[in-house]
Amino acid sequence: MKVGLEVHQQLATSKLFCACPSELNESAGTTFVRRLRPASGEERSVDAAAAFQAARGLAYRYESGPSNCLVEGDEEPPRPLNEEALDVALTVALLLSSRPVDEVEMMRKIVVDGSNTTGFQRTALIAVGGSLEVGGKRHEILSICLEEDAARKVGSGAGEVAYRLDRLGIPLVEIATGPTITTGAEAREVAQEIGALLRATRRVRRGIGTIREDLNVSTEGGHRVEVKGVQELRLLSEYAEREEGRQRLLLEVRDELVRRGARVEGEPRDVRAELGELRTGPVGSAVRDGGTVLALRLPGFGGLLGSRPGSDERLGRELADHARAAGLGGLLHSDELPGHGVSAELLGRLRTSLALGAQDAFVLVADRSAQRAQRAVTAVAARARAALEGIPGETRDPLPDGRTRYSRPLPGRDRLYPETDVPPVPIGSDRLGRLRAHLPERPSATLERLVREHALAPELARQLVYGTDLDRFDELVRQGHAPAGVARLLTQELPSVPGEEGKAPFDPPTELLHELLTASENGAFAKEGMPRVLAELALGAPSVAEAVHRTGLAGVDRDELARVVDRIVREQIGLLRERGDAAFSPLMGDVMRELRGRRDGKEVADELRRAIARHLGGSAP
Ligand SMILES: [Zn+2]
């Protein structure tokens, strides 16, 4: 397996071509609807991915932010390139020993899936070449680009997709590596290193969705497949490995298809009449609605569409994905029949009427619209034909379970042409000199410094540098909180707050974390209670005090602690006399159970030791 990564990181500057803030915003301004058509690229041909999108004939509804920005709505030309964002991109280039271009030329990349109002995404090459060392291995950097982020998809309905413009135009630095990664784990490590390097500039946005990865995966004898828009770093290795497995399975299936002399029948057949009274299942509903049911004969495909031993991928799913991309709910293939409303008897009749042998297969494509059914069956036939060749190059969407799904053809170079509204920006040696003089600390140096300055355990420092943002750490430490406590909060306690399904992880403002640490330090609750207090805050407790109250962990004051310890020691005095020091652990357990984490463990232990000494001393003859 060969994997190349593209990392896209949003910058915390204003937008790339206007002065609007780079913040997501739930309050909407005006709404307008557009349709987008592809134009041919500089070399006069229309890009395959763009043509595919346009053929779907969708309308796009845009919700602007409260500013109703005319640049975002493409009612006004873009302003000159954001110089601050350019500085960040150049800084990243210098950190990666990448060679900056002499002049930044903005290009338009045709993208007509509605994710922008112009029909293209603006992108500029900033630097080429460079390298990054991860775990003793050198990974090649191909290019660094600065581009505008796309609009945010907020919904879709019949023939229409809705986007919000708050994300459109947020500057993105894109770093592309060469195909030097060979395992899923390595992909994750490289992405982590690049993420830490980007955060080292202290000018990046943070939170879910602010950094996204594309994976380019190819295997021996396969083809490049792009898994686009991975937001969860922890799933990166899984996407890479599953894609490798998918390509391996499809190559095995290809060999068997070739051995059998399999082929794809040219013309699909309308079999609605033969389905008679079928009313259940996906095909049944199309029959009931008077729709079209087309059968595509696949001689030699029998048994190769369904599940195969040792793999949870299947060719049938690939075919269904193409039917889905053409606007259908899916399809039925003969390896999964009888079932889905098709009885064994009906299946037998269909096989006879389609004149199929034991090793032959077929797929059924059904829809109310004859046109849509026809378009889908054409797409499915093309995908089945590609299976005889091997792996088609394509773009795939990551799914939450680690699998991926076909989304569209791979875009090519036909989609680029020059942007004429944005003046080019020469990169002078003055500018590079100024940036070189103020290069941020590299992650490896930060790690060493954290261990040295704050006496943090190396593993904790590593989690800080590679897993969180250091601005918050620095700020909280500046406010006087203990570095180790802050590090634990940011790297362990906060990330493990149980999230709600489908909601963004709990990400409170730094001010609240300051309050929380202060409360803990003042003994409002014990250190051990931190996860529970955080969980209450995540569930909506309006203040730290209220969260502490809801957990029932409200601190136990010194007097009460002394009273509880004293009573328990009295109750167990027999055990204490009999076992001496060995009685400490069970007594400690009793006290902690009673206090239910409302007091720090170390303080409890100290109090208990004092009480034991007092009682044993006092009662000694
Ligand atoms: Zn704007």
Coordinates of C-alpha atoms and ligand atoms in Angstrom, one line a residue:
M1 CA 0.0 0.0 0.0
K2 CA 1.1 3.5 -0.8
V3 CA -0.5 6.4 0.9
G4 CA -0.2 10.2 0.4
L5 CA -1.8 12.6 2.7
E6 CA -3.4 16.0 2.1
V7 CA -3.9 17.9 5.3
H8 CA -6.3 20.9 5.3
Q9 CA -6.1 23.3 8.2
Q10 CA -8.3 26.4 8.8
L11 CA -6.5 29.5 9.8
A12 CA -7.6 31.8 12.6
T13 CA -7.3 34.9 10.5
S14 CA -10.2 36.8 8.8
K15 CA -11.4 35.3 5.5
L16 CA -9.1 34.9 2.5
F17 CA -10.8 37.4 0.2
C18 CA -12.8 39.6 2.6
A19 CA -12.6 41.0 6.1
C20 CA -15.4 38.8 7.6
P21 CA -14.4 36.8 10.6
S22 CA -13.5 33.1 10.2
E23 CA -16.2 31.9 12.6
L24 CA -19.1 29.6 12.2
N25 CA -22.4 31.3 12.9
E26 CA -25.9 29.9 13.4
S27 CA -27.8 33.1 12.8
A28 CA -28.7 33.5 9.2
G29 CA -29.1 36.6 7.0
T30 CA -30.7 36.4 3.6
T31 CA -31.2 33.2 1.6
F32 CA -30.8 32.8 -2.2
V33 CA -30.9 29.9 -4.7
R34 CA -28.4 29.2 -7.5
R35 CA -27.7 26.6 -10.0
L36 CA -24.2 25.8 -11.1
R37 CA -22.9 24.7 -14.5
P38 CA -19.4 23.4 -15.4
A39 CA -17.1 25.5 -17.7
S40 CA -14.3 23.9 -19.6
G41 CA -10.8 24.3 -18.1
E42 CA -7.7 25.9 -19.5
E43 CA -7.2 22.9 -21.8
R44 CA -10.8 23.2 -23.1
S45 CA -12.2 19.9 -21.7
V46 CA -14.8 19.6 -19.0
D47 CA -13.6 17.9 -15.8
A48 CA -15.2 14.5 -15.2
A49 CA -16.1 15.3 -11.5
A50 CA -17.6 18.6 -12.5
A51 CA -19.7 17.0 -15.3
F52 CA -20.9 14.3 -13.0
Q53 CA -22.1 16.9 -10.4
A54 CA -23.8 19.1 -13.0
A55 CA -25.7 16.0 -14.4
R56 CA -27.4 15.7 -11.0
G57 CA -29.3 18.9 -11.8
L58 CA -29.5 20.1 -8.2
A59 CA -30.5 23.6 -7.0
Y60 CA -28.4 25.1 -4.2
R61 CA -29.8 27.2 -1.4
Y62 CA -27.4 29.5 0.4
E63 CA -27.9 31.1 3.8
S64 CA -25.6 34.0 4.3
G65 CA -24.3 35.1 7.7
P66 CA -25.6 38.3 9.5
S67 CA -23.2 40.5 7.4
N68 CA -24.8 39.4 4.1
C69 CA -21.3 39.7 2.7
L70 CA -21.3 40.4 -1.1
V71 CA -18.0 38.7 -1.7
E72 CA -19.3 35.5 -0.1
G73 CA -22.4 35.7 -2.2
D74 CA -20.3 36.3 -5.4
E75 CA -22.1 39.6 -6.0
E76 CA -18.8 41.5 -5.6
P77 CA -15.3 40.7 -6.7
P78 CA -12.9 39.3 -4.1
R79 CA -10.7 41.7 -2.2
P80 CA -6.9 41.2 -2.5
L81 CA -5.4 38.1 -0.9
N82 CA -5.3 38.2 2.9
E83 CA -1.6 38.9 3.7
E84 CA -1.8 37.5 7.2
A85 CA -3.0 34.2 6.0
L86 CA -0.3 34.2 3.3
D87 CA 2.3 34.8 6.1
V88 CA 1.0 31.7 8.0
A89 CA 1.2 29.6 4.9
L90 CA 4.7 30.8 4.1
T91 CA 5.8 30.1 7.8
V92 CA 4.5 26.5 7.5
A93 CA 6.4 26.2 4.2
L94 CA 9.6 27.4 5.9
L95 CA 9.1 25.0 8.8
L96 CA 8.9 22.1 6.3
S97 CA 11.9 23.3 4.3
S98 CA 9.6 23.8 1.3
R99 CA 10.6 26.2 -1.4
P100 CA 8.3 29.2 -1.7
V101 CA 7.2 30.3 -5.2
D102 CA 8.4 33.7 -6.5
E103 CA 4.9 34.9 -7.0
V104 CA 1.5 33.7 -5.7
E105 CA -0.9 33.2 -8.5
M106 CA -4.5 32.5 -7.5
M107 CA -6.2 29.8 -9.6
R108 CA -9.9 28.8 -9.9
K109 CA -10.6 25.1 -9.4
I110 CA -14.0 24.2 -10.9
V111 CA -16.2 22.6 -8.2
V112 CA -19.9 22.6 -9.0
D113 CA -21.3 20.5 -6.1
G114 CA -22.8 23.8 -4.7
S115 CA -20.1 24.1 -2.0
N116 CA -19.3 27.6 -3.2
T117 CA -21.3 30.4 -4.8
T118 CA -18.9 31.0 -7.7
G119 CA -18.7 27.5 -9.2
F120 CA -15.0 27.3 -8.3
Q121 CA -12.7 27.2 -5.4
R122 CA -9.8 29.6 -5.3
T123 CA -6.4 28.0 -4.6
A124 CA -2.8 29.1 -4.9
L125 CA 0.5 27.2 -4.8
I126 CA 2.7 28.7 -2.1
A127 CA 5.6 26.3 -2.0
V128 CA 7.0 23.1 -3.5
G129 CA 9.2 20.3 -2.1
G130 CA 10.4 19.8 1.4
S131 CA 10.3 17.0 3.9
L132 CA 9.2 15.9 7.3
E133 CA 10.8 13.4 9.6
V134 CA 8.5 11.2 11.6
G135 CA 9.7 8.3 13.7
G136 CA 13.1 8.3 12.0
K137 CA 11.6 8.1 8.5
R138 CA 11.8 11.0 6.0
H139 CA 8.5 11.8 4.3
E140 CA 8.4 13.9 1.2
I141 CA 6.3 17.1 1.0
L142 CA 5.0 17.7 -2.5
S143 CA 3.3 21.1 -2.2
I144 CA 1.8 23.6 0.1
C145 CA -1.2 25.6 -1.0
L146 CA -3.4 28.3 0.3
E147 CA -7.1 28.0 -0.5
E148 CA -10.5 29.1 0.5
D149 CA -12.7 26.7 2.5
A150 CA -16.1 25.6 1.0
A151 CA -19.5 26.5 2.3
R152 CA -21.0 24.3 5.0
K153 CA -23.7 21.8 4.0
V154 CA -26.6 22.2 6.4
G155 CA -29.3 20.1 4.7
S156 CA -30.7 18.5 1.6
G157 CA -34.1 17.8 0.2
A158 CA -35.8 16.9 -3.0
G159 CA -33.5 18.2 -5.8
E160 CA -32.0 20.8 -3.5
V161 CA -29.0 21.2 -1.2
A162 CA -28.7 23.9 1.5
Y163 CA -25.4 25.5 2.4
R164 CA -24.4 28.1 5.0
L165 CA -21.8 30.7 3.9
D166 CA -20.0 31.1 7.2
R167 CA -17.4 28.6 6.3
L168 CA -16.9 29.7 2.7
G169 CA -13.7 31.7 2.3
I170 CA -12.0 30.7 5.6
P171 CA -8.3 30.3 4.7
L172 CA -7.0 26.8 4.5
V173 CA -3.4 25.7 4.3
E174 CA -3.2 22.5 2.3
I175 CA -0.1 20.3 2.8
A176 CA 0.3 17.4 0.4
T177 CA 2.8 14.6 1.1
G178 CA 4.3 12.2 -1.4
P179 CA 3.2 8.6 -1.4
T180 CA 5.8 7.6 1.1
I181 CA 3.4 6.3 3.8
T182 CA 3.0 2.5 3.8
T183 CA 0.8 1.7 6.8
G184 CA -2.3 3.1 8.4
A185 CA -0.4 3.8 11.7
E186 CA 2.2 5.7 9.8
A187 CA -0.5 7.8 8.1
R188 CA -1.8 8.8 11.5
E189 CA 1.6 9.6 12.8
V190 CA 2.4 11.8 9.8
A191 CA -0.9 13.6 10.2
Q192 CA -0.3 14.1 13.9
E193 CA 3.2 15.6 13.2
I194 CA 1.8 18.0 10.5
G195 CA -1.1 19.0 12.8
A196 CA 1.4 19.8 15.6
L197 CA 3.5 21.8 13.2
L198 CA 0.5 23.8 12.0
R199 CA -0.6 24.5 15.6
A200 CA 2.9 25.7 16.4
T201 CA 2.2 28.8 14.3
R202 CA -0.5 29.6 16.9
R203 CA -2.6 30.9 14.0
V204 CA -4.9 28.0 13.4
R205 CA -8.5 27.4 14.3
R206 CA -9.3 24.5 16.6
G207 CA -12.1 22.1 17.2
I208 CA -13.8 19.4 15.2
G209 CA -13.8 20.0 11.5
T210 CA -11.1 22.7 11.5
I211 CA -8.5 20.2 10.3
R212 CA -9.4 17.6 7.6
E213 CA -7.4 15.0 5.9
D214 CA -7.6 13.4 2.4
L215 CA -6.0 10.1 2.0
N216 CA -4.7 9.0 -1.4
V217 CA -4.5 5.2 -1.3
S218 CA -3.1 2.9 -4.0
T219 CA -2.1 -0.7 -3.9
E220 CA 0.0 -2.8 -6.2
G221 CA -2.1 -3.4 -9.4
G222 CA -4.8 -1.1 -8.1
H223 CA -5.4 2.6 -8.8
R224 CA -5.3 5.8 -6.8
V225 CA -8.4 6.2 -4.7
E226 CA -9.0 9.4 -2.7
V227 CA -10.8 9.2 0.7
K228 CA -11.9 12.8 1.1
G229 CA -12.6 14.9 4.2
V230 CA -11.6 12.7 7.2
Q231 CA -12.2 14.7 10.4
E232 CA -11.3 12.2 13.0
L233 CA -7.6 11.5 13.2
R234 CA -8.1 8.3 15.2
L235 CA -9.9 6.8 12.2
L236 CA -7.2 7.7 9.7
S237 CA -5.4 4.4 10.0
E238 CA -8.6 2.5 9.7
Y239 CA -9.7 4.2 6.5
A240 CA -6.3 3.5 5.0
E241 CA -6.2 -0.1 6.0
R242 CA -9.8 -0.8 5.0
E243 CA -9.2 0.8 1.6
E244 CA -6.2 -1.5 1.1
G245 CA -8.5 -4.4 2.0
R246 CA -11.2 -3.2 -0.4
Q247 CA -8.7 -2.9 -3.3
R248 CA -7.2 -6.4 -2.5
L249 CA -10.7 -8.0 -2.5
L250 CA -11.7 -6.2 -5.8
L251 CA -8.5 -7.4 -7.4
E252 CA -9.2 -11.0 -6.3
V253 CA -12.7 -10.7 -7.7
R254 CA -11.3 -9.3 -10.9
D255 CA -9.0 -12.3 -11.4
E256 CA -11.9 -14.7 -10.9
L257 CA -14.1 -12.7 -13.3
V258 CA -11.4 -12.8 -16.0
R259 CA -10.9 -16.5 -15.4
R260 CA -14.6 -17.1 -15.9
G261 CA -14.8 -14.9 -19.0
A262 CA -17.4 -12.8 -17.3
R263 CA -19.1 -9.9 -19.1
V264 CA -21.7 -7.2 -18.7
E265 CA -24.8 -7.4 -20.9
G266 CA -25.2 -4.3 -23.1
E267 CA -28.9 -3.5 -22.8
P268 CA -30.9 -3.8 -19.5
R269 CA -34.3 -5.5 -19.7
D270 CA -37.5 -4.1 -18.4
V271 CA -38.8 -6.9 -16.1
R272 CA -41.7 -5.1 -14.4
A273 CA -44.3 -7.3 -16.0
E274 CA -42.6 -10.5 -14.8
L275 CA -42.6 -9.3 -11.2
G276 CA -46.5 -9.4 -11.2
E277 CA -47.8 -9.0 -7.7
L278 CA -44.5 -8.2 -6.0
R279 CA -45.4 -5.5 -3.4
T280 CA -42.8 -5.7 -0.7
G281 CA -39.2 -4.7 -0.5
P282 CA -37.5 -1.9 -2.5
V283 CA -38.4 -3.3 -5.9
G284 CA -41.9 -4.0 -4.8
S285 CA -42.6 -0.4 -4.0
A286 CA -41.5 0.7 -7.4
V287 CA -43.8 -1.9 -9.0
R288 CA -46.7 -0.7 -6.8
D289 CA -46.0 2.9 -7.9
G290 CA -46.1 2.0 -11.5
G291 CA -42.4 2.6 -11.9
T292 CA -39.7 1.0 -13.9
V293 CA -37.7 -2.1 -13.0
L294 CA -34.6 -2.9 -15.1
A295 CA -32.6 -6.1 -14.9
L296 CA -29.0 -6.0 -16.0
R297 CA -27.5 -9.5 -16.9
L298 CA -24.0 -10.2 -15.5
P299 CA -22.9 -13.5 -17.0
G300 CA -20.1 -15.0 -14.9
F301 CA -20.6 -12.7 -11.9
G302 CA -22.6 -15.3 -9.9
G303 CA -21.4 -15.6 -6.3
L304 CA -18.9 -12.7 -6.7
L305 CA -21.2 -9.9 -5.8
G306 CA -22.0 -10.9 -2.2
S307 CA -19.8 -11.3 0.8
R308 CA -16.5 -13.1 0.4
P309 CA -14.6 -15.0 3.1
G310 CA -12.2 -12.9 5.1
S311 CA -13.6 -9.5 3.9
D312 CA -16.5 -7.3 4.8
E313 CA -16.3 -5.5 1.5
R314 CA -18.3 -6.7 -1.5
L315 CA -18.6 -5.9 -5.2
G316 CA -22.4 -5.7 -4.8
R317 CA -22.0 -2.7 -2.5
E318 CA -19.8 -0.9 -5.1
L319 CA -22.6 -1.4 -7.7
A320 CA -25.2 -0.2 -5.2
D321 CA -23.1 2.9 -4.4
H322 CA -23.2 3.9 -8.1
A323 CA -27.0 3.4 -8.2
R324 CA -27.2 5.6 -5.1
A325 CA -24.9 8.3 -6.6
A326 CA -27.4 8.4 -9.6
G327 CA -30.2 9.2 -7.2
L328 CA -31.6 5.8 -6.2
G329 CA -32.0 4.2 -2.8
G330 CA -29.8 1.3 -4.0
L331 CA -30.3 -1.9 -5.9
L332 CA -30.8 -5.7 -5.5
H333 CA -28.3 -8.2 -6.8
S334 CA -28.9 -11.9 -7.3
D335 CA -26.4 -13.0 -4.6
E336 CA -28.6 -11.5 -2.0
L337 CA -31.8 -13.2 -3.3
P338 CA -34.2 -14.7 -2.4
G339 CA -34.9 -12.0 0.2
H340 CA -35.9 -8.4 0.3
G341 CA -39.4 -9.3 -0.8
V342 CA -38.3 -11.6 -3.7
S343 CA -39.3 -15.2 -3.1
A344 CA -37.3 -18.2 -4.2
E345 CA -40.0 -19.0 -6.7
L346 CA -40.0 -15.5 -8.2
L347 CA -36.2 -15.6 -8.3
G348 CA -36.4 -18.9 -10.3
R349 CA -38.8 -17.4 -12.8
L350 CA -36.6 -14.4 -13.2
R351 CA -33.5 -16.5 -13.8
T352 CA -35.3 -18.6 -16.4
S353 CA -36.7 -15.6 -18.3
L354 CA -33.3 -13.9 -18.2
A355 CA -31.7 -17.2 -19.4
L356 CA -29.1 -17.2 -16.7
G357 CA -26.8 -20.2 -15.9
A358 CA -25.5 -21.2 -12.5
Q359 CA -22.5 -18.9 -12.6
D360 CA -24.5 -15.9 -13.9
A361 CA -25.8 -13.0 -11.9
F362 CA -28.1 -10.0 -12.4
V363 CA -29.0 -6.8 -10.7
L364 CA -32.4 -5.2 -10.4
V365 CA -32.7 -1.4 -10.5
A366 CA -36.1 0.1 -9.7
D367 CA -37.4 3.6 -9.5
R368 CA -40.7 5.6 -10.1
S369 CA -38.9 7.6 -12.7
A370 CA -38.0 5.7 -15.8
Q371 CA -35.3 8.2 -16.7
R372 CA -33.6 7.9 -13.3
A373 CA -33.7 4.1 -13.4
Q374 CA -32.1 4.2 -16.8
R375 CA -29.4 6.6 -15.7
A376 CA -28.7 4.4 -12.6
V377 CA -28.5 1.2 -14.6
T378 CA -26.0 2.8 -17.0
A379 CA -23.9 3.9 -14.1
V380 CA -24.1 0.4 -12.5
A381 CA -23.2 -1.3 -15.9
A382 CA -20.1 1.0 -16.2
R383 CA -19.0 0.1 -12.7
A384 CA -19.5 -3.6 -13.4
R385 CA -17.4 -3.3 -16.5
A386 CA -14.7 -1.5 -14.5
A387 CA -14.7 -4.6 -12.2
L388 CA -13.3 -6.6 -15.1
E389 CA -10.3 -4.3 -15.3
G390 CA -9.6 -3.8 -11.6
I391 CA -9.9 -0.8 -9.4
P392 CA -11.4 2.4 -10.8
G393 CA -9.8 5.6 -9.6
E394 CA -12.5 7.5 -7.6
T395 CA -13.3 9.8 -4.7
R396 CA -14.8 8.2 -1.7
D397 CA -16.5 9.6 1.4
P398 CA -15.4 8.4 4.9
L399 CA -18.3 6.9 7.0
P400 CA -18.4 7.1 10.8
D401 CA -17.8 3.3 11.1
G402 CA -14.4 3.4 9.3
R403 CA -15.7 2.2 6.0
T404 CA -15.9 4.5 2.9
R405 CA -18.4 5.0 0.1
Y406 CA -18.1 6.0 -3.5
S407 CA -18.9 9.6 -4.0
R408 CA -17.7 10.7 -7.4
P409 CA -15.0 10.3 -10.1
L410 CA -11.5 11.5 -9.4
P411 CA -11.2 15.1 -10.5
G412 CA -8.3 15.9 -12.9
R413 CA -6.3 18.8 -14.1
D414 CA -9.0 19.9 -16.4
R415 CA -10.6 21.8 -13.6
L416 CA -8.0 24.6 -13.1
Y417 CA -7.8 28.0 -14.8
P418 CA -6.4 31.4 -13.7
E419 CA -8.3 33.6 -11.3
T420 CA -8.4 37.1 -13.0
D421 CA -9.9 39.1 -10.1
V422 CA -7.1 38.7 -7.6
P423 CA -3.8 40.4 -8.3
P424 CA -0.7 38.1 -8.0
V425 CA 1.5 38.6 -4.9
P426 CA 5.3 38.6 -5.4
I427 CA 7.1 36.9 -2.5
G428 CA 10.1 39.1 -1.8
S429 CA 13.3 38.1 0.1
D430 CA 12.4 40.8 2.7
R431 CA 9.2 39.0 3.5
L432 CA 10.9 35.6 3.8
G433 CA 13.7 37.1 5.9
R434 CA 11.2 38.6 8.3
L435 CA 9.3 35.3 8.6
R436 CA 12.5 33.3 9.0
A437 CA 13.6 35.5 11.8
H438 CA 10.4 34.7 13.7
L439 CA 9.9 31.1 13.0
P440 CA 7.8 29.4 15.7
E441 CA 9.2 26.7 18.0
R442 CA 9.0 23.3 16.4
P443 CA 6.9 20.6 18.1
S444 CA 9.9 18.5 19.1
A445 CA 11.6 21.6 20.8
T446 CA 8.3 22.5 22.5
L447 CA 8.1 19.0 23.9
E448 CA 11.6 19.2 25.4
R449 CA 10.8 22.7 26.8
L450 CA 7.6 21.5 28.5
V451 CA 9.4 18.7 30.2
R452 CA 12.2 21.0 31.3
E453 CA 10.3 24.1 32.4
H454 CA 7.3 22.5 33.9
A455 CA 8.6 19.1 35.0
L456 CA 5.9 17.4 33.0
A457 CA 6.1 13.7 32.4
P458 CA 7.3 13.2 28.8
E459 CA 4.2 11.3 27.8
L460 CA 1.9 14.0 29.1
A461 CA 4.0 16.7 27.3
R462 CA 3.7 14.6 24.1
Q463 CA -0.1 14.5 24.4
L464 CA -0.1 18.2 24.9
V465 CA 2.0 19.0 21.9
Y466 CA 0.4 16.4 19.5
G467 CA -3.2 16.3 20.8
T468 CA -4.3 19.7 22.0
D469 CA -3.6 23.4 21.4
L470 CA -0.8 24.9 23.5
D471 CA -2.4 28.4 23.6
R472 CA -4.9 27.2 26.2
F473 CA -2.2 25.4 28.2
D474 CA 0.0 28.6 28.2
E475 CA -2.9 30.8 29.2
L476 CA -4.0 28.6 32.1
V477 CA -0.5 28.2 33.4
R478 CA 0.0 32.0 33.2
Q479 CA -3.1 32.3 35.3
G480 CA -1.3 30.4 38.0
H481 CA -2.6 26.9 37.7
A482 CA -0.3 23.9 38.3
P483 CA 1.1 22.8 34.8
A484 CA 0.5 19.1 35.5
G485 CA -3.1 19.7 36.5
V486 CA -3.7 21.8 33.4
A487 CA -2.1 19.2 31.2
R488 CA -4.2 16.4 32.6
L489 CA -7.3 18.5 32.2
L490 CA -6.6 19.3 28.5
T491 CA -5.3 16.0 27.4
Q492 CA -7.2 13.5 29.5
E493 CA -10.2 14.7 31.5
L494 CA -11.6 17.1 28.9
P495 CA -11.4 14.7 25.9
S496 CA -13.0 11.9 27.8
V497 CA -16.2 13.8 28.7
P498 CA -18.9 11.5 27.3
G499 CA -20.2 13.1 24.2
E500 CA -23.8 13.0 23.0
E501 CA -24.5 11.2 19.7
G502 CA -24.2 13.5 16.8
K503 CA -23.1 16.5 18.8
A504 CA -19.8 18.2 18.8
P505 CA -17.5 17.2 21.7
F506 CA -17.6 19.4 24.8
D507 CA -15.3 22.3 24.3
P508 CA -15.8 25.0 27.0
P509 CA -14.2 28.4 26.8
T510 CA -10.8 28.8 28.5
E511 CA -12.4 31.1 31.1
L512 CA -14.6 28.3 32.3
L513 CA -11.6 26.0 32.6
H514 CA -9.9 28.7 34.7
E515 CA -12.9 28.8 37.0
L516 CA -13.0 25.0 37.2
L517 CA -9.3 24.7 38.2
T518 CA -9.7 27.5 40.7
A519 CA -12.6 25.7 42.3
S520 CA -10.7 22.5 42.5
E521 CA -7.7 24.2 44.0
N522 CA -9.8 25.9 46.6
G523 CA -11.2 22.5 47.7
A524 CA -14.7 23.0 46.3
F525 CA -14.4 19.4 45.2
A526 CA -11.7 16.8 45.1
K527 CA -9.3 16.3 42.2
E528 CA -10.8 12.9 41.6
G529 CA -14.2 14.5 41.0
M530 CA -13.1 16.5 37.9
P531 CA -14.5 14.1 35.3
R532 CA -18.0 14.2 37.0
V533 CA -18.0 18.0 37.3
L534 CA -17.0 18.3 33.6
A535 CA -19.8 15.9 32.6
E536 CA -22.3 18.0 34.5
L537 CA -21.0 21.1 32.7
A538 CA -21.3 19.3 29.4
L539 CA -24.9 18.4 30.3
G540 CA -25.6 22.1 30.7
A541 CA -25.0 23.1 34.3
P542 CA -25.0 26.9 34.2
S543 CA -21.9 27.4 36.4
V544 CA -19.1 25.5 38.0
A545 CA -20.7 25.9 41.5
E546 CA -24.0 24.4 40.1
A547 CA -22.1 21.6 38.4
V548 CA -20.3 20.7 41.7
H549 CA -23.7 20.8 43.5
R550 CA -25.3 18.5 40.9
T551 CA -22.6 15.9 41.3
G552 CA -23.1 15.9 45.0
L553 CA -19.4 16.3 45.4
A554 CA -19.6 19.7 47.1
G555 CA -16.5 19.8 49.3
V556 CA -16.3 18.4 52.8
D557 CA -14.7 21.0 55.1
R558 CA -11.8 20.2 57.4
D559 CA -14.0 19.7 60.5
E560 CA -16.4 17.4 58.8
L561 CA -13.5 15.4 57.3
A562 CA -12.0 15.1 60.8
R563 CA -15.3 14.0 62.3
V564 CA -15.9 11.3 59.7
V565 CA -12.3 10.0 60.0
D566 CA -12.5 10.0 63.8
R567 CA -15.9 8.1 63.9
I568 CA -14.6 5.4 61.4
V569 CA -11.4 4.9 63.4
R570 CA -13.5 4.5 66.6
E571 CA -15.8 2.0 64.9
Q572 CA -12.9 -0.1 63.7
I573 CA -10.6 0.3 66.8
G574 CA -10.7 -3.5 67.3
L575 CA -9.4 -4.2 63.8
L576 CA -6.8 -1.5 64.2
R577 CA -5.4 -2.9 67.4
E578 CA -5.4 -6.4 65.9
R579 CA -3.7 -5.5 62.6
G580 CA -1.9 -2.3 63.2
D581 CA -0.6 -0.7 60.0
A582 CA -2.2 -3.3 57.8
A583 CA -5.6 -1.9 58.8
F584 CA -4.8 1.4 57.1
S585 CA -6.0 0.3 53.6
P586 CA -9.5 -1.0 54.6
L587 CA -10.0 2.1 56.8
M588 CA -9.0 4.4 54.0
G589 CA -11.5 2.5 51.8
D590 CA -14.3 3.1 54.3
V591 CA -13.6 6.8 54.6
M592 CA -13.3 7.4 50.8
R593 CA -16.6 5.4 50.3
E594 CA -18.3 7.7 52.8
L595 CA -16.9 10.9 51.3
R596 CA -17.6 9.7 47.7
G597 CA -14.6 11.6 46.3
R598 CA -15.6 14.9 47.9
R599 CA -12.2 15.3 49.4
D600 CA -8.7 14.8 47.9
G601 CA -7.3 11.3 48.6
K602 CA -4.0 12.6 49.9
E603 CA -5.7 14.9 52.5
V604 CA -7.9 12.0 53.6
A605 CA -4.8 9.8 54.0
D606 CA -3.0 12.4 56.1
E607 CA -6.0 12.9 58.3
L608 CA -6.5 9.2 58.8
R609 CA -2.8 8.7 59.7
R610 CA -3.1 11.4 62.4
A611 CA -6.3 9.9 63.7
I612 CA -4.8 6.4 63.9
A613 CA -1.7 7.7 65.7
R614 CA -4.0 9.5 68.2
H615 CA -6.2 6.5 68.9
L616 CA -3.5 3.9 69.1
G617 CA -1.3 6.2 71.1
G618 CA -4.1 7.3 73.5
S619 CA -5.3 3.7 74.1
A620 CA -1.9 2.2 74.7
P621 CA -1.4 1.0 78.2
Ligands
ZN1 ZN -17.1 38.6 3.8

